[in-house]
PDB file of C-alpha atoms in Angstrom:
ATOM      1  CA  UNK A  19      69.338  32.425  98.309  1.00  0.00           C
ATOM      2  CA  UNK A  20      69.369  36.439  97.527  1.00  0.00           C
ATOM      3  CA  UNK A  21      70.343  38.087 100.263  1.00  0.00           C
ATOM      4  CA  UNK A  22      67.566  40.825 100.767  1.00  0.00           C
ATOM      5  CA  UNK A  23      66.526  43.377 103.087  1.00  0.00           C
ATOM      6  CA  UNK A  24      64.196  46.318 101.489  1.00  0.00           C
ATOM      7  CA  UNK A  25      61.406  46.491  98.705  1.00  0.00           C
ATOM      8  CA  UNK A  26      64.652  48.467  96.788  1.00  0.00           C
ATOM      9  CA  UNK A  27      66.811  44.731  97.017  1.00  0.00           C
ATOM     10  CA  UNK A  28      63.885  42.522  95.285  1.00  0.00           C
ATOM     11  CA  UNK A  29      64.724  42.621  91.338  1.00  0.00           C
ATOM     12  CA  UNK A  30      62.588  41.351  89.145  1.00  0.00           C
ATOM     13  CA  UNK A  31      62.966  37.206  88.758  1.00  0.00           C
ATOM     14  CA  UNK A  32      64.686  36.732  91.954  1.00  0.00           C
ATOM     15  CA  UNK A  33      63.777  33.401  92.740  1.00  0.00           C
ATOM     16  CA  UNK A  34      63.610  31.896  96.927  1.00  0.00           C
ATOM     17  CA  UNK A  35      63.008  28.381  97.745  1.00  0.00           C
ATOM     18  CA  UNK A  36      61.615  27.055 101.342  1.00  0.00           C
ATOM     19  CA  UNK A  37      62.546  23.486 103.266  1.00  0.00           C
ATOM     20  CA  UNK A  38      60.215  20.794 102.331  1.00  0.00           C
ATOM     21  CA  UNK A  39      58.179  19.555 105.252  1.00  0.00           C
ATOM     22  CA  UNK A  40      55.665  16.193 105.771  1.00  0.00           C
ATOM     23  CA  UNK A  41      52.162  16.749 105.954  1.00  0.00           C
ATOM     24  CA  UNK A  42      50.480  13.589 107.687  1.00  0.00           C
ATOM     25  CA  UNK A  43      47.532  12.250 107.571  1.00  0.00           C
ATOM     26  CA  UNK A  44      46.533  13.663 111.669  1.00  0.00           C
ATOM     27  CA  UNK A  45      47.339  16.652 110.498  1.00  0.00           C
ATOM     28  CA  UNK A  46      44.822  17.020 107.488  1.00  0.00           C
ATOM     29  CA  UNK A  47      42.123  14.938 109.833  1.00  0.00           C
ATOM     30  CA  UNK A  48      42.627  17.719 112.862  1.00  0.00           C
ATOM     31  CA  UNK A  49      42.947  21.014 110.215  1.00  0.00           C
ATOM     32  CA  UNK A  50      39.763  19.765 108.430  1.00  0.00           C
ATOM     33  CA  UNK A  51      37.764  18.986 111.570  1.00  0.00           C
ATOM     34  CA  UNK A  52      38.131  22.233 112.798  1.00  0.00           C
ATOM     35  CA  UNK A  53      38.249  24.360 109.401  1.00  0.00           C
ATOM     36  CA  UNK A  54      36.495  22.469 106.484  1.00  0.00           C
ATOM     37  CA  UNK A  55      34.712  19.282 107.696  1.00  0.00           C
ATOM     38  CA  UNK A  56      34.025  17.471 104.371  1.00  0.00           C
ATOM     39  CA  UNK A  57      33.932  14.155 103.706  1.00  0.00           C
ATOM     40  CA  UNK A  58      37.532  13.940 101.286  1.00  0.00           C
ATOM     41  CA  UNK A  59      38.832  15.700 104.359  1.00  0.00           C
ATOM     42  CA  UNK A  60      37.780  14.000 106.951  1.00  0.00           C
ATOM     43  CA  UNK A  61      37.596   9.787 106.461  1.00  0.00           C
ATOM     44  CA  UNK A  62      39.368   7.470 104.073  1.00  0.00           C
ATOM     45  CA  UNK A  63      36.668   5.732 103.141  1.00  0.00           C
ATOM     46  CA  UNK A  64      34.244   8.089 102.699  1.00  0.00           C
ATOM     47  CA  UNK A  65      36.774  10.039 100.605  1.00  0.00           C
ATOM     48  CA  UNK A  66      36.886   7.466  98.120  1.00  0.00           C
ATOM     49  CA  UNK A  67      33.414   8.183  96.985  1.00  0.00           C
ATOM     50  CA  UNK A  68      34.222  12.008  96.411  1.00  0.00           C
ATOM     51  CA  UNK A  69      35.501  13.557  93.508  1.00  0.00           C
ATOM     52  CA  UNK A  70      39.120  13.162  94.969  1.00  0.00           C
ATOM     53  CA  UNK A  71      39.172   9.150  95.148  1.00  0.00           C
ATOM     54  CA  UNK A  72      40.685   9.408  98.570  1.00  0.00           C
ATOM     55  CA  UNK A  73      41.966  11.283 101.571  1.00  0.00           C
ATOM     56  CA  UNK A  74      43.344  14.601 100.488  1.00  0.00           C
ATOM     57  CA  UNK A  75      43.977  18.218 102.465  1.00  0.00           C
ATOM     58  CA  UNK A  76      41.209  20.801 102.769  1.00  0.00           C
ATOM     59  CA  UNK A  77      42.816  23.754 100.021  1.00  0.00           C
ATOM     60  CA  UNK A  78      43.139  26.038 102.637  1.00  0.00           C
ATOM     61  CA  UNK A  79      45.819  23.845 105.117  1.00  0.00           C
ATOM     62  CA  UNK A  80      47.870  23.983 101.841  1.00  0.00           C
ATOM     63  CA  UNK A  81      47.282  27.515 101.621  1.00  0.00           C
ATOM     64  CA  UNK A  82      48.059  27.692 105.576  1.00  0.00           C
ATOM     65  CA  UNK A  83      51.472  25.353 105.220  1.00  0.00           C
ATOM     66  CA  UNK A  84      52.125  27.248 102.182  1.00  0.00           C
ATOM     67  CA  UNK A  85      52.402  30.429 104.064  1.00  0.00           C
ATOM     68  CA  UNK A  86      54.387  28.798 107.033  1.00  0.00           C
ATOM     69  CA  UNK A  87      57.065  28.085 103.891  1.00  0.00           C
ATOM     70  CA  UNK A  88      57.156  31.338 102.227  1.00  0.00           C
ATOM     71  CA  UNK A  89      57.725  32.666 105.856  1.00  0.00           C
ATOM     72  CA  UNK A  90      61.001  30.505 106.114  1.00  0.00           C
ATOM     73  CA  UNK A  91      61.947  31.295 102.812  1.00  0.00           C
ATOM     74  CA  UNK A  92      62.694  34.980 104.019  1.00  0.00           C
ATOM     75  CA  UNK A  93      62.184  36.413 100.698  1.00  0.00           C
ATOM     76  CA  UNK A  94      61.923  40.172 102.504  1.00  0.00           C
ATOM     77  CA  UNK A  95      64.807  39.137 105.056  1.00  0.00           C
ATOM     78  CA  UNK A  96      63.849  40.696 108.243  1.00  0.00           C
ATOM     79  CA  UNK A  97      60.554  42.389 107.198  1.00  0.00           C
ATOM     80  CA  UNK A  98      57.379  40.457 108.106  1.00  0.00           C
ATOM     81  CA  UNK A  99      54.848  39.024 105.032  1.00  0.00           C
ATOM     82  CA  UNK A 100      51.906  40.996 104.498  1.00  0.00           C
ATOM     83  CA  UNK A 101      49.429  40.649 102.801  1.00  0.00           C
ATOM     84  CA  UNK A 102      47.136  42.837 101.110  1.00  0.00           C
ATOM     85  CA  UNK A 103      45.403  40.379  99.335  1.00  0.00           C
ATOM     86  CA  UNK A 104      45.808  37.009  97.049  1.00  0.00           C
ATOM     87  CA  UNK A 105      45.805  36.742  93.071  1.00  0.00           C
ATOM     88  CA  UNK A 106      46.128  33.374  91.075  1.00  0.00           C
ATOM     89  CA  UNK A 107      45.132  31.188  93.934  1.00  0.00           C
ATOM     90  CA  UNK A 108      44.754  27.970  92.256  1.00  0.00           C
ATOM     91  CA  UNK A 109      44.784  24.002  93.657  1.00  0.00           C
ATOM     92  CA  UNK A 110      45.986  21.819  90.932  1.00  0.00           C
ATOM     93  CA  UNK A 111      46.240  18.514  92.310  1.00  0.00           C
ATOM     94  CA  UNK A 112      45.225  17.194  95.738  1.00  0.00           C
ATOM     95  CA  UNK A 113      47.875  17.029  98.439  1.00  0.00           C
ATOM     96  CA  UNK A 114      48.167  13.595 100.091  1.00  0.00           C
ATOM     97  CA  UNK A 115      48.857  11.867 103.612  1.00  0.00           C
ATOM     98  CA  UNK A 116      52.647  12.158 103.313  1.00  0.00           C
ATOM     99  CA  UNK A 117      53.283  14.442 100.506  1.00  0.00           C
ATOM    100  CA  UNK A 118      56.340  16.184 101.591  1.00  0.00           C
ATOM    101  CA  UNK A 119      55.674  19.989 100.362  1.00  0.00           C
ATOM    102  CA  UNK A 120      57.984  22.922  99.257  1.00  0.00           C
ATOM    103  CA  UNK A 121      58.040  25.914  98.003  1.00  0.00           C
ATOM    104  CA  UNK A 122      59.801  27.906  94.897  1.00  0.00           C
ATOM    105  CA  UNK A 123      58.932  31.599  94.152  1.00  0.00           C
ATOM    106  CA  UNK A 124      60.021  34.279  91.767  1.00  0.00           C
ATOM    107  CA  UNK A 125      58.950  37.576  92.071  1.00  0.00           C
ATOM    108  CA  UNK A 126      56.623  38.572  88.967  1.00  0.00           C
ATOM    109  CA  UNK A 127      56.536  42.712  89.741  1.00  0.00           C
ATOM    110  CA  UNK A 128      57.449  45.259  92.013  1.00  0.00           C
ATOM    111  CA  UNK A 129      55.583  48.590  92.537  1.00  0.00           C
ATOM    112  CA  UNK A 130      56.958  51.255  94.255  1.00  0.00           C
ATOM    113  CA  UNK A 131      54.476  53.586  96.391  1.00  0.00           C
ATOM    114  CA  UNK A 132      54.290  56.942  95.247  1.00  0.00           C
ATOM    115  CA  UNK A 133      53.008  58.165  98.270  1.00  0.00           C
ATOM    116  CA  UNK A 134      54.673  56.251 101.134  1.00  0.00           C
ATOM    117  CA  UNK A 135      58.111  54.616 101.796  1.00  0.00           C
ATOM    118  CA  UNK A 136      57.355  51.239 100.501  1.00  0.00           C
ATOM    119  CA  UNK A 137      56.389  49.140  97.758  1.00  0.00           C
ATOM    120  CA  UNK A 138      54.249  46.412  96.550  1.00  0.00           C
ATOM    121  CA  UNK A 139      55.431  43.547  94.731  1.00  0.00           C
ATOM    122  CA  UNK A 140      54.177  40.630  93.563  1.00  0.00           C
ATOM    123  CA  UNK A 141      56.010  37.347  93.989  1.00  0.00           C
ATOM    124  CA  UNK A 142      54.077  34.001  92.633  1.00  0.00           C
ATOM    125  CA  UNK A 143      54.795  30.917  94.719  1.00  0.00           C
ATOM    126  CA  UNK A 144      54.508  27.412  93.672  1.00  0.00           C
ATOM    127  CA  UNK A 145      54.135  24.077  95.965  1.00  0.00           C
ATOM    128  CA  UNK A 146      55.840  21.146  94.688  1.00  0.00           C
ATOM    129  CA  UNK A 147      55.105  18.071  96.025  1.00  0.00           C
ATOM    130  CA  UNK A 148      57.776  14.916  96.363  1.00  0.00           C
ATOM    131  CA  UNK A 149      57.428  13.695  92.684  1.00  0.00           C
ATOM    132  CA  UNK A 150      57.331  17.572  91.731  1.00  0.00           C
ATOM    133  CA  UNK A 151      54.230  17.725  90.652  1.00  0.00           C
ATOM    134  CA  UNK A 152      52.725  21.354  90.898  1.00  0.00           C
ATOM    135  CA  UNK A 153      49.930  21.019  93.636  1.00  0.00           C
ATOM    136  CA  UNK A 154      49.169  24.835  94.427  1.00  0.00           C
ATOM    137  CA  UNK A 155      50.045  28.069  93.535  1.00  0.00           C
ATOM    138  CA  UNK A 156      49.273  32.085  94.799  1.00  0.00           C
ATOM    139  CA  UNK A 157      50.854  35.224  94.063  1.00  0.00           C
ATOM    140  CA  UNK A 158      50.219  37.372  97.284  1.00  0.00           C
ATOM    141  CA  UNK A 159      50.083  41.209  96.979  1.00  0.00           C
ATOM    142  CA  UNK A 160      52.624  42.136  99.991  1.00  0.00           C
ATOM    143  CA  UNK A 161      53.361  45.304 100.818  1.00  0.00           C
ATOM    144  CA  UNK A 162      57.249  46.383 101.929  1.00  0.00           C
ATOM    145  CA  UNK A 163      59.755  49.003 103.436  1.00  0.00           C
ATOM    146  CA  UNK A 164      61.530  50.780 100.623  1.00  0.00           C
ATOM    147  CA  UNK A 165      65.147  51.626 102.486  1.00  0.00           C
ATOM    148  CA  UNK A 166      64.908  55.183 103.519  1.00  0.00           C
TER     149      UNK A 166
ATOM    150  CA  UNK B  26      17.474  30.628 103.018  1.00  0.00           C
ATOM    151  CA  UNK B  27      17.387  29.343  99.422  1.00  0.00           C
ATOM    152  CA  UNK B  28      16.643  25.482  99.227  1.00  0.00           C
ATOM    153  CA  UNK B  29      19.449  24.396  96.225  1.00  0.00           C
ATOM    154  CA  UNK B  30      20.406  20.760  95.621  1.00  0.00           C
ATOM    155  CA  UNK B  31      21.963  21.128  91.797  1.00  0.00           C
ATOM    156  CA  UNK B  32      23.750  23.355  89.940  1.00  0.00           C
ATOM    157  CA  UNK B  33      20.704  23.626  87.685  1.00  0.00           C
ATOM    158  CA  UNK B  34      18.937  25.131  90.931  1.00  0.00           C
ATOM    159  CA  UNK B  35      21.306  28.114  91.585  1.00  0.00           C
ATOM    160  CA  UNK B  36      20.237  31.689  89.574  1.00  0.00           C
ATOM    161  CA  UNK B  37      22.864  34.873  89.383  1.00  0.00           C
ATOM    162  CA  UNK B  38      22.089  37.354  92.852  1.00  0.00           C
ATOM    163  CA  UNK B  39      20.994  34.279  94.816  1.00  0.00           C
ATOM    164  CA  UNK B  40      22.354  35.215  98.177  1.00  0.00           C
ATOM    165  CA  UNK B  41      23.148  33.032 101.070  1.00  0.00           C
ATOM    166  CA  UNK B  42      24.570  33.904 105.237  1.00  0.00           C
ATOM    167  CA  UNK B  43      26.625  31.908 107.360  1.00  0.00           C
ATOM    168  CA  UNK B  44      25.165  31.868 111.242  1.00  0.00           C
ATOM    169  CA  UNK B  45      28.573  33.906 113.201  1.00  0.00           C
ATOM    170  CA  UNK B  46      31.447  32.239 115.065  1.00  0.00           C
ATOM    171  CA  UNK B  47      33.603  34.194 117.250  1.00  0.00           C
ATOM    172  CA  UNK B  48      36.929  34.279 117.342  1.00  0.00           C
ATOM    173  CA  UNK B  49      39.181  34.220 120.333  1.00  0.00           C
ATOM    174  CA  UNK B  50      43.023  35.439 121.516  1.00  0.00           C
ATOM    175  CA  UNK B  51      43.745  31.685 122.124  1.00  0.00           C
ATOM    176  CA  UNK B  52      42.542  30.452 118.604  1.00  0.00           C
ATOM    177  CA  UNK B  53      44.816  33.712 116.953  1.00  0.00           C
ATOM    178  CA  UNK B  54      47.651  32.512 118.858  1.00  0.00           C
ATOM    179  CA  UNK B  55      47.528  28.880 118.429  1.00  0.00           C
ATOM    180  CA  UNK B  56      46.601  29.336 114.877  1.00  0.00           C
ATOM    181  CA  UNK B  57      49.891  31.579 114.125  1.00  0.00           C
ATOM    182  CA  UNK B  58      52.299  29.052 115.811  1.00  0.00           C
ATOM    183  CA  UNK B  59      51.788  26.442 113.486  1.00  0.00           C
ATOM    184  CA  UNK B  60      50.957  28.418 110.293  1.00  0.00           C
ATOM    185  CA  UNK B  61      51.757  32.065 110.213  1.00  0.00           C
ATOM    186  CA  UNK B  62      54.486  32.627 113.508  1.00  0.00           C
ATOM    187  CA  UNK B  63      55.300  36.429 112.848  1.00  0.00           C
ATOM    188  CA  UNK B  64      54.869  38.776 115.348  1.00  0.00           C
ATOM    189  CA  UNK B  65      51.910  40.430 114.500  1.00  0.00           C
ATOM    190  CA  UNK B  66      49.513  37.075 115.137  1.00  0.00           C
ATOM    191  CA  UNK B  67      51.724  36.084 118.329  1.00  0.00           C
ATOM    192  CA  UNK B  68      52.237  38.794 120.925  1.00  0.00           C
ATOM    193  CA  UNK B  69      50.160  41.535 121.856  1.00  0.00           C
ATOM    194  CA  UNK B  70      52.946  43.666 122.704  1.00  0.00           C
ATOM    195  CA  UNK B  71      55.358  42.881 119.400  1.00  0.00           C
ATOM    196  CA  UNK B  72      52.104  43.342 117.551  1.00  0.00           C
ATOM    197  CA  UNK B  73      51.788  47.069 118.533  1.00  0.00           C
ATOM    198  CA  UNK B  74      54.828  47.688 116.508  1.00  0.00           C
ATOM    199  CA  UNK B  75      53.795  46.541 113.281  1.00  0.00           C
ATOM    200  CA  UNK B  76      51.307  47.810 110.761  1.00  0.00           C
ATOM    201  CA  UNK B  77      48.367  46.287 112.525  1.00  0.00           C
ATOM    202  CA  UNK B  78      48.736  48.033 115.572  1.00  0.00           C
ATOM    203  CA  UNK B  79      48.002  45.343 117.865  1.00  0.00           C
ATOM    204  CA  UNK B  80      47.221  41.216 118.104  1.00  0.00           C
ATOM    205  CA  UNK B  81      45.729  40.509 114.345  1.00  0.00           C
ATOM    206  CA  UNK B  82      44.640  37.266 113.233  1.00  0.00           C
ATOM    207  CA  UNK B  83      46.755  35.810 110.126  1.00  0.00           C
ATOM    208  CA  UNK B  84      44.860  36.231 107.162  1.00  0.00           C
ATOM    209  CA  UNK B  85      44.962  32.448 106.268  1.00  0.00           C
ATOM    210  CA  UNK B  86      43.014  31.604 109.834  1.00  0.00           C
ATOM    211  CA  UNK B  87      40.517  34.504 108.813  1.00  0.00           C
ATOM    212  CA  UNK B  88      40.323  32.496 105.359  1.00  0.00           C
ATOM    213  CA  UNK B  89      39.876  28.946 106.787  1.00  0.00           C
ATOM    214  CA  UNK B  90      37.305  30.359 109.715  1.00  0.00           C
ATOM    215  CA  UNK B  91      35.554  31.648 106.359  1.00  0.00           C
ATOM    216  CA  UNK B  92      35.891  28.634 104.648  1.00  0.00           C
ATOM    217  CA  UNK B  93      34.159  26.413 107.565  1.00  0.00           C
ATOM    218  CA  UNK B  94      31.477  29.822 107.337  1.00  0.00           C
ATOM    219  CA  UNK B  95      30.690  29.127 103.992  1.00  0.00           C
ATOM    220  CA  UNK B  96      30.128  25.193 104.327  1.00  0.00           C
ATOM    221  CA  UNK B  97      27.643  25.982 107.137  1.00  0.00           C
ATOM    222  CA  UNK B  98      25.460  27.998 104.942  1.00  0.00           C
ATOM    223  CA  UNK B  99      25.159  25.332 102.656  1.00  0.00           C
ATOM    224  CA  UNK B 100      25.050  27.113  99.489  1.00  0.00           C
ATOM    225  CA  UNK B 101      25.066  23.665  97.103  1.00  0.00           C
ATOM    226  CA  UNK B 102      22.421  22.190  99.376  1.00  0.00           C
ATOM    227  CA  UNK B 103      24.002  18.275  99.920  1.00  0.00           C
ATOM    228  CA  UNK B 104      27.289  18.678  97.732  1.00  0.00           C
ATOM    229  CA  UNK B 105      30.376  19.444  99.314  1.00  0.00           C
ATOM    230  CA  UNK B 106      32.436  22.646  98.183  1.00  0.00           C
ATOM    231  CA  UNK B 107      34.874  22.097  95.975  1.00  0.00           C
ATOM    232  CA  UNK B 108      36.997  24.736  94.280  1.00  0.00           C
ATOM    233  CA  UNK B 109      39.993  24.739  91.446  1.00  0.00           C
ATOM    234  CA  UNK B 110      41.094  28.159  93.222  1.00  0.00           C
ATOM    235  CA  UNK B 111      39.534  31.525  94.373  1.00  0.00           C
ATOM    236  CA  UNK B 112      39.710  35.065  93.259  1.00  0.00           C
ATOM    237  CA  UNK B 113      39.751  38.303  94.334  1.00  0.00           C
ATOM    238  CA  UNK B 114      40.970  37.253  97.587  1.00  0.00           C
ATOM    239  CA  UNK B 115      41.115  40.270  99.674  1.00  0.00           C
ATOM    240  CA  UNK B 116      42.166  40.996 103.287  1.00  0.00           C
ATOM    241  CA  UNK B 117      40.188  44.719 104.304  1.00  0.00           C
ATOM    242  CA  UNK B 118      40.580  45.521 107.930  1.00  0.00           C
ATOM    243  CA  UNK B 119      42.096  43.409 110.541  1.00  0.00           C
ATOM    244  CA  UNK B 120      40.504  40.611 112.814  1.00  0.00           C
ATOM    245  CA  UNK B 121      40.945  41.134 116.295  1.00  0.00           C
ATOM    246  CA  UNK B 122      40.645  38.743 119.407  1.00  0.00           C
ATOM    247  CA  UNK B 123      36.707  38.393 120.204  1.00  0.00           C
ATOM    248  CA  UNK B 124      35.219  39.600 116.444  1.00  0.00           C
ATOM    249  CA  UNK B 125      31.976  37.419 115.785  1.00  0.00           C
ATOM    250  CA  UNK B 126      32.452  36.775 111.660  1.00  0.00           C
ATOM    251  CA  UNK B 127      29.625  36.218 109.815  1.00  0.00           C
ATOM    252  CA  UNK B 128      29.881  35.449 106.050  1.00  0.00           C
ATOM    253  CA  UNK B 129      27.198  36.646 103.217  1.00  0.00           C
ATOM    254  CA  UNK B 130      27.554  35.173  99.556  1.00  0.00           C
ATOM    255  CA  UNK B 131      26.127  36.161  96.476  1.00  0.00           C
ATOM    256  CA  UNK B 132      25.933  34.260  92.927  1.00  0.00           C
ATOM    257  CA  UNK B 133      27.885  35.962  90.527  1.00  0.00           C
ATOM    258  CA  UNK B 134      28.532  33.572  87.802  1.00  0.00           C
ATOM    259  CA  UNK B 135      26.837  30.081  86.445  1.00  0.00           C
ATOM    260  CA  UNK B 136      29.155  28.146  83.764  1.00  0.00           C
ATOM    261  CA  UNK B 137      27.668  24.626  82.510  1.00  0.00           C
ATOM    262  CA  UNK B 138      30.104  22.522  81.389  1.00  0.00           C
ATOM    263  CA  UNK B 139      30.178  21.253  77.856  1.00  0.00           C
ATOM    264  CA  UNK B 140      31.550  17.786  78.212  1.00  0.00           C
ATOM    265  CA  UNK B 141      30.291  17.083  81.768  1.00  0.00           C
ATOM    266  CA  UNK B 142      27.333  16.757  84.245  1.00  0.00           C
ATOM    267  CA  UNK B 143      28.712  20.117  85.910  1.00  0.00           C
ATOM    268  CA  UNK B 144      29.088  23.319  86.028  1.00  0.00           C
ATOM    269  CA  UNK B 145      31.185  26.092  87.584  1.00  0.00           C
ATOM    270  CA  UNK B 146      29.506  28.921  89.975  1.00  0.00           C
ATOM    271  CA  UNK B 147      31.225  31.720  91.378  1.00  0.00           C
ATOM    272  CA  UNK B 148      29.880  32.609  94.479  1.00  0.00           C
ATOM    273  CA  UNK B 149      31.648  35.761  95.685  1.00  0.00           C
ATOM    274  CA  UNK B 150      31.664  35.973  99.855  1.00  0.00           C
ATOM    275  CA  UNK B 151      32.207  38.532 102.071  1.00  0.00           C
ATOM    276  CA  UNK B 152      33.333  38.019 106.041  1.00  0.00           C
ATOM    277  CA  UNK B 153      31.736  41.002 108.107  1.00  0.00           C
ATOM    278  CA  UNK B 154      32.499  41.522 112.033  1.00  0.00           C
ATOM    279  CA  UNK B 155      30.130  42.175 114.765  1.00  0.00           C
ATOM    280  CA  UNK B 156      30.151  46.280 113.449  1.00  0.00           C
ATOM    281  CA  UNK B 157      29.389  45.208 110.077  1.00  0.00           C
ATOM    282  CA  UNK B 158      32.552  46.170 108.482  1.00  0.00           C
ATOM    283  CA  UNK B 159      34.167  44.569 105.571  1.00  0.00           C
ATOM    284  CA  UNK B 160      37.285  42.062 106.586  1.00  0.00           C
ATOM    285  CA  UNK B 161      37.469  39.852 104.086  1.00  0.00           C
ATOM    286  CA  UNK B 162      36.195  38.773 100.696  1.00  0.00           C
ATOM    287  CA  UNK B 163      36.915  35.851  98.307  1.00  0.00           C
ATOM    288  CA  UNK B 164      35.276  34.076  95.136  1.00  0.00           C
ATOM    289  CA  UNK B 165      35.872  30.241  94.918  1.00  0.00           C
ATOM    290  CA  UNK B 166      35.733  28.869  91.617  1.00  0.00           C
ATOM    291  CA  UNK B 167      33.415  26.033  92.541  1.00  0.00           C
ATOM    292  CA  UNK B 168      32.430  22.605  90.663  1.00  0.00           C
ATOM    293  CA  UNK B 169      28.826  21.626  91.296  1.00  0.00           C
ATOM    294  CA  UNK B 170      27.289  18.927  89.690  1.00  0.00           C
ATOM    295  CA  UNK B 171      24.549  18.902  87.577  1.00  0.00           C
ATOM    296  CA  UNK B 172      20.839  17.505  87.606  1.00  0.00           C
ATOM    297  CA  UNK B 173      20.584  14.653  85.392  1.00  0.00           C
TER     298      UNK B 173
END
């Protein structure tokens, strides 16, 4: 992994990768229950009869595991991940009761501030699933120290 | 509140409001430990020293809170919400322990489908606390079917 520590370190294609975790099937009954309580969310069963011909996370708990992973990534070493905003938020396939997740990401461009000591820069991520099949992607606009 | 069932029944400018949930300290907290554990989400006193100034809410609890929002004001009538992705997903001003959220929507764009009963609406929402500022906005791409 690159070994970074300011918006100046990032060049552009640097590439991170997270640990994989599990997602089980409690957790994508308990996130959608309390976030997004829809049938394909919520009851095997009833899932079948959706457009997603079974049990499969709500988007967002992929979006919310996704961030957990770009966190351990580190891909600003020390400095935190924030987020202005989201581009290219797309859900390609549905994640599943014991998909185990990761994440790869390669940062697309980098913007230094002309007006303050940091930068913006663009990094797409993409979550593989165990059979590496593409099953989410986002490119967050995140906002970082420049070294001073 | 406008009675839809199909896609057929949606019209560009339609406009639709979630009832408002509150969010508390605990949920913030709780929230960040399992998805988002950085400082600013965690501790009100490591918070103070980052850009937010204080205890935030992660910005992918903000977008599931919206997301459970949106399904309450039923903008599809009976079908679920289902999206490929979302754009313009922006994060405006922080959420802070005890906001009430409220989300409005608003029908920007109607796409039939050419080879199925279905179409694609974009429905762009916007998250507004209990002073009626701006936190959060996002437009799902969502799949509605069609009247046949």
């Amino acid at each position: 992994m690159a070994q970074v520590e300011w918006f100046d370190d990032l060049t552009i294609g640097m590439r991170f990768r997270s640990p994989e975790v599990e997602i089980t099937e409690a957790d994508i009954k308990r996130f959608a229950a309390e976030f997004d309580p829809q049938p394909m969310h919520l009851d095997h069963e009833a899932a079948k009869e959706t457009l997603f011909k079974g049990l499969a996370a709500s988007g967002w708990h992929t979006a919310a595991i996704a961030m957990n992973l770009a966190i351990q990534a580190r891909p600003f070493g020390p400095h935190p991940l924030i987020g202005a905003g989201v581009d290219g938020l797309r859900w390609t396939i549905p994640v599943r009761p014991n998909d185990r997740l990761h994440l790869v990401g390669e940062v697309m461009s980098l913007t230094p501030s002309k007006s303050k000591p940091q930068g913006i820069a663009l990094v797409k991520w993409t979550m593989f699933n165990q059979n590496d099949e593409e099953v989410y992607t986002f490119t967050p606009i995140a906002i970082i120290p420049r070294r001073v």
